[in-house]
PDB file of C-alpha atoms in Angstrom:
ATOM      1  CA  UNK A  26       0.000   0.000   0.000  1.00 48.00           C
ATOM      2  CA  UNK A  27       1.597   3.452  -1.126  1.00 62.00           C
ATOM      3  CA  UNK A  28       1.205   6.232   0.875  1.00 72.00           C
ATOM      4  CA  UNK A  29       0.862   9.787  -0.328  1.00 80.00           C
ATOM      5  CA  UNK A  30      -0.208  13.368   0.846  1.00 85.00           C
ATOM      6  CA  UNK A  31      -2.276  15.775  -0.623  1.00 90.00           C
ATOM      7  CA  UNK A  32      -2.688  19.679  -0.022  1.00 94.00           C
ATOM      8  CA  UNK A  33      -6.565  20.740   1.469  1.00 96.00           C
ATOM      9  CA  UNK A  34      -6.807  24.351   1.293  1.00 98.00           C
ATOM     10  CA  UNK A  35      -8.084  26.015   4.597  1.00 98.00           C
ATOM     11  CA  UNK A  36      -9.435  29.497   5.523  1.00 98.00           C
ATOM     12  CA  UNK A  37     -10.862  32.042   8.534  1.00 97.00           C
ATOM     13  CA  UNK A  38     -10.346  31.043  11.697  1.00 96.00           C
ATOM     14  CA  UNK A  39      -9.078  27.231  10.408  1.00 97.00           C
ATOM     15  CA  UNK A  40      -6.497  28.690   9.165  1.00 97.00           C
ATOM     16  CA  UNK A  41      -5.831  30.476  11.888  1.00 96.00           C
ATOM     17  CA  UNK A  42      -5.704  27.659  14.392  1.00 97.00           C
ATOM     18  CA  UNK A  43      -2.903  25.794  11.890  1.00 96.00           C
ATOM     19  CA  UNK A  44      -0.983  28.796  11.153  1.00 96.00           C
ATOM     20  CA  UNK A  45      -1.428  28.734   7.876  1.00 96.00           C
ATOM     21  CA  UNK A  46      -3.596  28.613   4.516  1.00 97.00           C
ATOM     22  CA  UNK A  47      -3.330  25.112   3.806  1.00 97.00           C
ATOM     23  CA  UNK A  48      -2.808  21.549   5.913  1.00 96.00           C
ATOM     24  CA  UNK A  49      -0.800  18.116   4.294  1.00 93.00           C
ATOM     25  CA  UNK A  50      -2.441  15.010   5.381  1.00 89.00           C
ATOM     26  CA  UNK A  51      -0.891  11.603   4.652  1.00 83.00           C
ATOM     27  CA  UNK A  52      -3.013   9.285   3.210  1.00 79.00           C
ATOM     28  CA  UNK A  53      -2.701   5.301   3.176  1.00 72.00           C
ATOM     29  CA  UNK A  54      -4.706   4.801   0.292  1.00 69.00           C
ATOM     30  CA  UNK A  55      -4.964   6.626  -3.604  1.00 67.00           C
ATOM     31  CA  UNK A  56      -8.767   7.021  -3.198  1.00 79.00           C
ATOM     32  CA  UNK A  57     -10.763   8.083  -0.350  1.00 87.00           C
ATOM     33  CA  UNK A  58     -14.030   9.407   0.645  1.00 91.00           C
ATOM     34  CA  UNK A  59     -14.983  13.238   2.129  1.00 92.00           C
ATOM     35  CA  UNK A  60     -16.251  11.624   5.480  1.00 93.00           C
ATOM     36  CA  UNK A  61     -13.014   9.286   5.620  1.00 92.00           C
ATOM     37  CA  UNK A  62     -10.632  12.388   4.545  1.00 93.00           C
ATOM     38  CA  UNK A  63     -12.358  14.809   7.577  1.00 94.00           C
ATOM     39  CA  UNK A  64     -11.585  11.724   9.742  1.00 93.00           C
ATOM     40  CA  UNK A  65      -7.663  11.685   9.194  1.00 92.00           C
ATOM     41  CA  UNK A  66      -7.818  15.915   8.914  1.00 95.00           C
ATOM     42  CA  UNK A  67      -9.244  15.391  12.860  1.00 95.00           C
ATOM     43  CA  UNK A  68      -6.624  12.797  13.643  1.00 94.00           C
ATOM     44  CA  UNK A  69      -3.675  14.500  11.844  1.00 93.00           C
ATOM     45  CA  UNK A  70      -4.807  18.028  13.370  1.00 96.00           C
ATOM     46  CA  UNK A  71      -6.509  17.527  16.141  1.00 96.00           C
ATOM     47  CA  UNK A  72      -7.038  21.264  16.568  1.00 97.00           C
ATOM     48  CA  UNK A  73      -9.306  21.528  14.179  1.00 97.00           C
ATOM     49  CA  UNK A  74     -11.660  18.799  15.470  1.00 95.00           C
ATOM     50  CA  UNK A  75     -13.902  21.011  17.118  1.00 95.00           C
ATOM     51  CA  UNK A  76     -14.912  22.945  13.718  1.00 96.00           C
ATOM     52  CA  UNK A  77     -15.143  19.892  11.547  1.00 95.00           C
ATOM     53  CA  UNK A  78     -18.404  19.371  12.596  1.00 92.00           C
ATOM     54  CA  UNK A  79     -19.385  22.372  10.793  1.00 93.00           C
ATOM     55  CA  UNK A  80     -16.953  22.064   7.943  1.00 96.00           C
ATOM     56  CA  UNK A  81     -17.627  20.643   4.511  1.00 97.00           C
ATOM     57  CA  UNK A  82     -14.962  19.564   1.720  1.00 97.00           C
ATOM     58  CA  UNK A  83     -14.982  21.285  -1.322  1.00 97.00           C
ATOM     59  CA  UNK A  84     -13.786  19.790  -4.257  1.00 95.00           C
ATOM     60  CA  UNK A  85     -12.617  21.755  -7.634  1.00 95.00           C
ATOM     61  CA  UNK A  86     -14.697  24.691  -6.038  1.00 97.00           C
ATOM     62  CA  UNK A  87     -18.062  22.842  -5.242  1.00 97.00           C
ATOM     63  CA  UNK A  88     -19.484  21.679  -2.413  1.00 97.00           C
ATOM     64  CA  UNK A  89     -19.474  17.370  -2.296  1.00 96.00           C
ATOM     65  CA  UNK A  90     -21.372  14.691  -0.120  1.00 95.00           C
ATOM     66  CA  UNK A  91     -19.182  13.009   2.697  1.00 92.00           C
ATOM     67  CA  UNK A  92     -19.443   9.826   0.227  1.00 93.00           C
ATOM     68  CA  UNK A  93     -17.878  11.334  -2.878  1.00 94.00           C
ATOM     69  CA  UNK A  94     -14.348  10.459  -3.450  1.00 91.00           C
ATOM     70  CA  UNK A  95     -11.638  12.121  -4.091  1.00 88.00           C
ATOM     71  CA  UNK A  96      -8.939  11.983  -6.591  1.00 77.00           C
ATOM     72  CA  UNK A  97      -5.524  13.206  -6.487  1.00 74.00           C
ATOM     73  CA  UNK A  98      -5.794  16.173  -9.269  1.00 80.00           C
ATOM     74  CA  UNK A  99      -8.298  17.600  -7.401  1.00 88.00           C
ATOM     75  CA  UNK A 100      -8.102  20.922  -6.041  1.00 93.00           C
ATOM     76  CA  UNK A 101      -9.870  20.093  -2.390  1.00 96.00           C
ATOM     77  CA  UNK A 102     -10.551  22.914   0.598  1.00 97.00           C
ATOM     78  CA  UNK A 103     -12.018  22.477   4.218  1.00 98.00           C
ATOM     79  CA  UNK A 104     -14.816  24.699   4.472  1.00 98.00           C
ATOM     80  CA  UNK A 105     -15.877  25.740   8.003  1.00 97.00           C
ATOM     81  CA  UNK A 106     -18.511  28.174   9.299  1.00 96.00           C
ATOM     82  CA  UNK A 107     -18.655  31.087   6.903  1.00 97.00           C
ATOM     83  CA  UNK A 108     -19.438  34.607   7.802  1.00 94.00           C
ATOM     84  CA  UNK A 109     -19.726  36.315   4.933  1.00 91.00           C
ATOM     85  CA  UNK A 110     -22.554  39.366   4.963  1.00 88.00           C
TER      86      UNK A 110
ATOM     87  CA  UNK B 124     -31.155  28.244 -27.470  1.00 59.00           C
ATOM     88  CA  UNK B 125     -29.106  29.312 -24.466  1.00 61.00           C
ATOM     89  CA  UNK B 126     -30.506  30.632 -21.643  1.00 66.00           C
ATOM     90  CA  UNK B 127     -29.960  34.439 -20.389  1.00 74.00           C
ATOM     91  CA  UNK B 128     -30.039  34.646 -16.976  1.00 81.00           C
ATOM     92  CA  UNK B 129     -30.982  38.275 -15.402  1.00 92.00           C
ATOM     93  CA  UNK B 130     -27.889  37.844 -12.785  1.00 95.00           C
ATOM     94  CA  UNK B 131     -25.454  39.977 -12.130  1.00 95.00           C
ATOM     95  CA  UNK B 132     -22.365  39.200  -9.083  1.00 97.00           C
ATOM     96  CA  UNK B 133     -19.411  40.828  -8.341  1.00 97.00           C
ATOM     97  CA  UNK B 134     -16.560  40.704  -5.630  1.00 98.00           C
ATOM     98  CA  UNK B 135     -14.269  42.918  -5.632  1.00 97.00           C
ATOM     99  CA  UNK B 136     -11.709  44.364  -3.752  1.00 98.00           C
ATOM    100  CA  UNK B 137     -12.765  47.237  -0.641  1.00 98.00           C
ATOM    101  CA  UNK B 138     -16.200  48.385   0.141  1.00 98.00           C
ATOM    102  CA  UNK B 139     -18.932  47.926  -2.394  1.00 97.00           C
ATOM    103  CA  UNK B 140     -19.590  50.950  -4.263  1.00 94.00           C
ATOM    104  CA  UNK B 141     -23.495  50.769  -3.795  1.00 82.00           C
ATOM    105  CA  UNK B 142     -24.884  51.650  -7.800  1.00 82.00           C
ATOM    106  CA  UNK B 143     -28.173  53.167  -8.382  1.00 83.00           C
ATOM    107  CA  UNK B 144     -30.523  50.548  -9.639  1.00 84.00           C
ATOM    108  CA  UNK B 145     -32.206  50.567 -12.999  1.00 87.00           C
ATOM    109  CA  UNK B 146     -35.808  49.198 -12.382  1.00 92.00           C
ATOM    110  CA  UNK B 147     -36.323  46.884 -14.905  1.00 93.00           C
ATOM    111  CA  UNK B 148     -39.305  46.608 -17.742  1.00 92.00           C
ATOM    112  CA  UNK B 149     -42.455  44.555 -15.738  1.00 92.00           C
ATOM    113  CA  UNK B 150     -41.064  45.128 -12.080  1.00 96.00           C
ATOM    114  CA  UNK B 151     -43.457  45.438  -9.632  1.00 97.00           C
ATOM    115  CA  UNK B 152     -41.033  45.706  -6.663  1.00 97.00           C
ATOM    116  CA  UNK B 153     -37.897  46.667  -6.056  1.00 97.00           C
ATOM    117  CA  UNK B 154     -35.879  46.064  -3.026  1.00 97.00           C
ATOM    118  CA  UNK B 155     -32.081  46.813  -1.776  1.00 97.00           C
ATOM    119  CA  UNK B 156     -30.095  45.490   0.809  1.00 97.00           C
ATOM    120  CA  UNK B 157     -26.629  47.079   2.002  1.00 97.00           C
ATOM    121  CA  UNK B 158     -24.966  45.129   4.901  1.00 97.00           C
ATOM    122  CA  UNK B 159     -22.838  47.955   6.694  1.00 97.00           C
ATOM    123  CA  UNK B 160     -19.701  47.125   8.803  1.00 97.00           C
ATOM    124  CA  UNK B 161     -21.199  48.326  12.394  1.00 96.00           C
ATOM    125  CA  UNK B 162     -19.028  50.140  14.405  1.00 95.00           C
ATOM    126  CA  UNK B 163     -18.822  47.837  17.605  1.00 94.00           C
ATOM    127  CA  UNK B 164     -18.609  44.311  17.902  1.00 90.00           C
ATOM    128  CA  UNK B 165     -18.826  42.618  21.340  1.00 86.00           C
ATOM    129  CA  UNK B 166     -18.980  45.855  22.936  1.00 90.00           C
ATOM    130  CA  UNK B 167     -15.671  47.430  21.494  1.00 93.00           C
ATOM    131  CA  UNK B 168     -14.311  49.962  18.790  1.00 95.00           C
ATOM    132  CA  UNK B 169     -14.267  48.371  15.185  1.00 96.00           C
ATOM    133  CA  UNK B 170     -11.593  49.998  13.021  1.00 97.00           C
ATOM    134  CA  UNK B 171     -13.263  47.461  10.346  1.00 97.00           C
ATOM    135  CA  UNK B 172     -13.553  43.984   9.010  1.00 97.00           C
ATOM    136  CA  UNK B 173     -11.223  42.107   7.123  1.00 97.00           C
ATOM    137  CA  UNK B 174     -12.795  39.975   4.318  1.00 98.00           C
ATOM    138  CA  UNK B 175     -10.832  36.773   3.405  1.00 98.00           C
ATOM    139  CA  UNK B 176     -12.567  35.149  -0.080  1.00 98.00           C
ATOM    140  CA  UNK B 177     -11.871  31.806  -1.834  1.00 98.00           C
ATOM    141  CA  UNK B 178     -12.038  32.542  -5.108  1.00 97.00           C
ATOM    142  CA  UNK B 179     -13.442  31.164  -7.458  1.00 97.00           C
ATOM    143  CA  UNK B 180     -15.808  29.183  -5.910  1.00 98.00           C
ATOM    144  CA  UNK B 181     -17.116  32.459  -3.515  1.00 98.00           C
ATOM    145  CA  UNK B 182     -18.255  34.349  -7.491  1.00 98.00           C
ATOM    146  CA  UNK B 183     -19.665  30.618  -8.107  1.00 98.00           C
ATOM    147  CA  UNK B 184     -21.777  30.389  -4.985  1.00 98.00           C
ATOM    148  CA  UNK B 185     -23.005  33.921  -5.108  1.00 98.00           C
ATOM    149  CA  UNK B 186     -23.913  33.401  -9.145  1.00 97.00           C
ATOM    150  CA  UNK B 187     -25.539  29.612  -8.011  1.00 97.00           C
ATOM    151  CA  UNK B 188     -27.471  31.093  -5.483  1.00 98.00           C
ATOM    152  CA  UNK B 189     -28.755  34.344  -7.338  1.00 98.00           C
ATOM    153  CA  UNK B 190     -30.129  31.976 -10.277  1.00 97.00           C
ATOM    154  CA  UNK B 191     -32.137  29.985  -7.472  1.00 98.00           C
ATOM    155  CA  UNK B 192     -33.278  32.817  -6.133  1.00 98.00           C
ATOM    156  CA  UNK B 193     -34.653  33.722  -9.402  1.00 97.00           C
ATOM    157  CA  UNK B 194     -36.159  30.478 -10.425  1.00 96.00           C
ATOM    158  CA  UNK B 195     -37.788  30.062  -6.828  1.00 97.00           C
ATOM    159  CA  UNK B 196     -39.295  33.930  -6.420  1.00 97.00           C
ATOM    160  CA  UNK B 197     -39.935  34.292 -10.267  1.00 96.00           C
ATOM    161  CA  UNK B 198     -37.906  37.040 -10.259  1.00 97.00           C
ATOM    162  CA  UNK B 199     -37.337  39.967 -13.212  1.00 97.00           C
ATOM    163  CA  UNK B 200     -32.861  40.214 -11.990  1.00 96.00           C
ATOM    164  CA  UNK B 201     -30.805  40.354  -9.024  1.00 97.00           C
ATOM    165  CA  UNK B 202     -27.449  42.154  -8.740  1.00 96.00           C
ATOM    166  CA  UNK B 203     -25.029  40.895  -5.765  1.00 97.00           C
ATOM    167  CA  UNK B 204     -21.890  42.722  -4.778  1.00 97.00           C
ATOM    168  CA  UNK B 205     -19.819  41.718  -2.263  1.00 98.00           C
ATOM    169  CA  UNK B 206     -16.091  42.862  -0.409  1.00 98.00           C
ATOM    170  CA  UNK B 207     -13.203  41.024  -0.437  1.00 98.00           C
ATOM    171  CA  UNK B 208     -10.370  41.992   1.887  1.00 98.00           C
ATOM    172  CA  UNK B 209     -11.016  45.543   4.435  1.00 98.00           C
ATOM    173  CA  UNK B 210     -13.602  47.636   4.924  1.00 98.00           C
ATOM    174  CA  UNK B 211     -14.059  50.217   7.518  1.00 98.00           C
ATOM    175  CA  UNK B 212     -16.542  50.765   9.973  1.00 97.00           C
ATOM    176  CA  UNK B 213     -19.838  52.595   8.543  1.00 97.00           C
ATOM    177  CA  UNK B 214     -19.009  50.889   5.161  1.00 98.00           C
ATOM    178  CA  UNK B 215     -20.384  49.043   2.670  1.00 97.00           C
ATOM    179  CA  UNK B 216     -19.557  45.002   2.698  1.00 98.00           C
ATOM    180  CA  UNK B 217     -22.373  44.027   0.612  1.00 98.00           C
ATOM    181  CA  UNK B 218     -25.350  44.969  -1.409  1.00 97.00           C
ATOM    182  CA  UNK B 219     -28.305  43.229  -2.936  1.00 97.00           C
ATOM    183  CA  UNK B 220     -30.686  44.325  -5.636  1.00 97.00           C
ATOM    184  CA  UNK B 221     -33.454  42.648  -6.285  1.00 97.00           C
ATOM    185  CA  UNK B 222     -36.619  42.910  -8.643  1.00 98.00           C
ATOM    186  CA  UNK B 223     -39.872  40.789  -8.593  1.00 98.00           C
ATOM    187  CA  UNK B 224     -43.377  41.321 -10.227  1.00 97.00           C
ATOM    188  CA  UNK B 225     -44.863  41.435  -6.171  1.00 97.00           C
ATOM    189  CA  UNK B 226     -43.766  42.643  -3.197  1.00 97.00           C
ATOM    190  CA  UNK B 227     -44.037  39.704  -1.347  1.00 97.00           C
ATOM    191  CA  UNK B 228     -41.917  37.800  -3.190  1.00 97.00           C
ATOM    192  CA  UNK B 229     -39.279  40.440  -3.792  1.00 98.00           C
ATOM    193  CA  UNK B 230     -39.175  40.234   0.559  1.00 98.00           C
ATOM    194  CA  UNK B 231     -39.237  36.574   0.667  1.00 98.00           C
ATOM    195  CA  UNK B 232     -36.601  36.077  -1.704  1.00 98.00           C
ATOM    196  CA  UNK B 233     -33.917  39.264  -0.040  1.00 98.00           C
ATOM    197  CA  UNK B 234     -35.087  36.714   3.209  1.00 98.00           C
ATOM    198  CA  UNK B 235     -33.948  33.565   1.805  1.00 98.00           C
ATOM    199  CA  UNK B 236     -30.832  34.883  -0.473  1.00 98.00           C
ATOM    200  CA  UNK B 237     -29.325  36.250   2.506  1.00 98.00           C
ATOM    201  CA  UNK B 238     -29.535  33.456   4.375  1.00 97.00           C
ATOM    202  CA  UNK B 239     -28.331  30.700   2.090  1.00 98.00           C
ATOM    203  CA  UNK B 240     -25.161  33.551   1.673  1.00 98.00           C
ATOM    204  CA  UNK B 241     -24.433  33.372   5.180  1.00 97.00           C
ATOM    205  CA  UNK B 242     -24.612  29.586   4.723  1.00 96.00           C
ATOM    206  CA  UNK B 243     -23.039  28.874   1.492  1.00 97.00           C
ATOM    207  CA  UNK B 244     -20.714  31.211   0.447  1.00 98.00           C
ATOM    208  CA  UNK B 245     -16.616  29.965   1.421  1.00 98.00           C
ATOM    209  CA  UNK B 246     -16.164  34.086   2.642  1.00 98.00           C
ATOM    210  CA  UNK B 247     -14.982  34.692   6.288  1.00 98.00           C
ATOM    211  CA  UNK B 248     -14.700  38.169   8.011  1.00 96.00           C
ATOM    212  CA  UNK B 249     -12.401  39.231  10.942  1.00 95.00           C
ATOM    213  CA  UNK B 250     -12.576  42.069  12.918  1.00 95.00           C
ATOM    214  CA  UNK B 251      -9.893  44.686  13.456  1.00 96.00           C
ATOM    215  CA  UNK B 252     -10.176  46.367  17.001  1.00 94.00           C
ATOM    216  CA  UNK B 253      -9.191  49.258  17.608  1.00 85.00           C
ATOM    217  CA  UNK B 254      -5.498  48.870  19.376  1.00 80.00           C
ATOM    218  CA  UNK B 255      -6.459  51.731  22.125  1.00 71.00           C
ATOM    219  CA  UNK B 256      -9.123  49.457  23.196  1.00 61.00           C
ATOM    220  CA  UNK B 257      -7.400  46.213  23.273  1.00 53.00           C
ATOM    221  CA  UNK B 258      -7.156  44.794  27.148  1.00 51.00           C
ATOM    222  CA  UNK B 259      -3.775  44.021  28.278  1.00 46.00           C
ATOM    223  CA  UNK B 260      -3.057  40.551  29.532  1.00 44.00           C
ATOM    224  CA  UNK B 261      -2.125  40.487  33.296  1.00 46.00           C
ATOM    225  CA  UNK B 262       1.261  40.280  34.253  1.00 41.00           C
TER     226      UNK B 262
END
């Protein structure tokens, strides 16, 4: 089994509880689900556990069910509570 | 044949520049919202608000939701502007302009639009405090 990391762009408060726009998380597997991916994010950066609740994956700038999977072209963010208004 | 959609969005950089609206042909009602940075939050000063925007999928929310909002309130356009990065206190962040044939639906729809935009749109504000008011930690 290969592992591999991908980039999940993160904003607004998220971002500032990691220090930063964006988080790496190491994955064990090519393909993986939203709900599965939000599971590592919590276990990899367990500061942001409290928000993920909240937070939805966006992939290639649309919102996606927990169950759609993600591929490793994809441009994916962490979307937590906006505030926009 | 390709549909024409009466939708205008923008966001742009700085307070929105509110326009005049142009009513147009079969309106019935027309109806503006301008969300204005207040000058307190919590109590204290508010130099402003910083607006922090993922692009493009903030434009592609806005332009998603403004097309539902005129398929679900039959409506004649709507115009959405909104800031991206600071805006003062007693500014402009955002304004709506909507047009419908009734005036119930022209409220119902300024209702629902701004809700789904607090919801659905990937933009995130922070407030700047004024430094003079900022409590110092104890020592």
């Amino acid at each position: 089994m290969s592992r591999h990391d991908i980039i999940i762009r993160v904003f607004g408060p998220q971002a500032r509880l990691i220090g930063g726009p964006d988080i790496r998380v190491t994955l064990d597997s090519a393909g993986i689900s939203c709900a599965t991916l939000k599971r590592v994010i919590a276990a990899q950066y367990p500061v942001l556990t409290e928000t993920l609740a909240a937070s939805r994956i966006a992939v290639n700038f649309s919102f996606v069910a927990d169950e759609a999977m993600i591929g490793g072209s994809d441009e994916i963010a962490l979307i937590g509570a906006v505030s926009g208004g | 044949m390709i549909e024409t959609l009466p939708v205008c969005v923008n966001i742009a950089d700085g307070p929105v520049q509110a326009v005049e609206l142009n009513v147009p042909d079969g309106a019935g009602a027309a109806l503006e919202f301008r969300g204005i940075v207040r000058p307190l939050e919590e109590g204290r000063p508010l130099v402003g608000l910083n607006y922090q925007t993922y692009d493009p999928m903030a434009h592609m929310q806005l332009q998603k939701l403004a097309v539902a909002a005129v398929r679900q309130f039959q409506l004649f356009q709507v115009q959405v502007a909104h800031s991206r990065g600071f805006v003062p206190a007693g500014s402009c962040s955002m304004q709506i302009a909507l047009f419908a044939g009734r005036r119930k639906s022209a409220i119902a729809a300024m209702d629902w639009l701004i809700d789904h935009i607090k919801q659905d749109v990937p933009i995130w504000k922070s407030p700047l405090f004024d430094a003079s008011t900022v409590k110092s930690e104890p020592s």
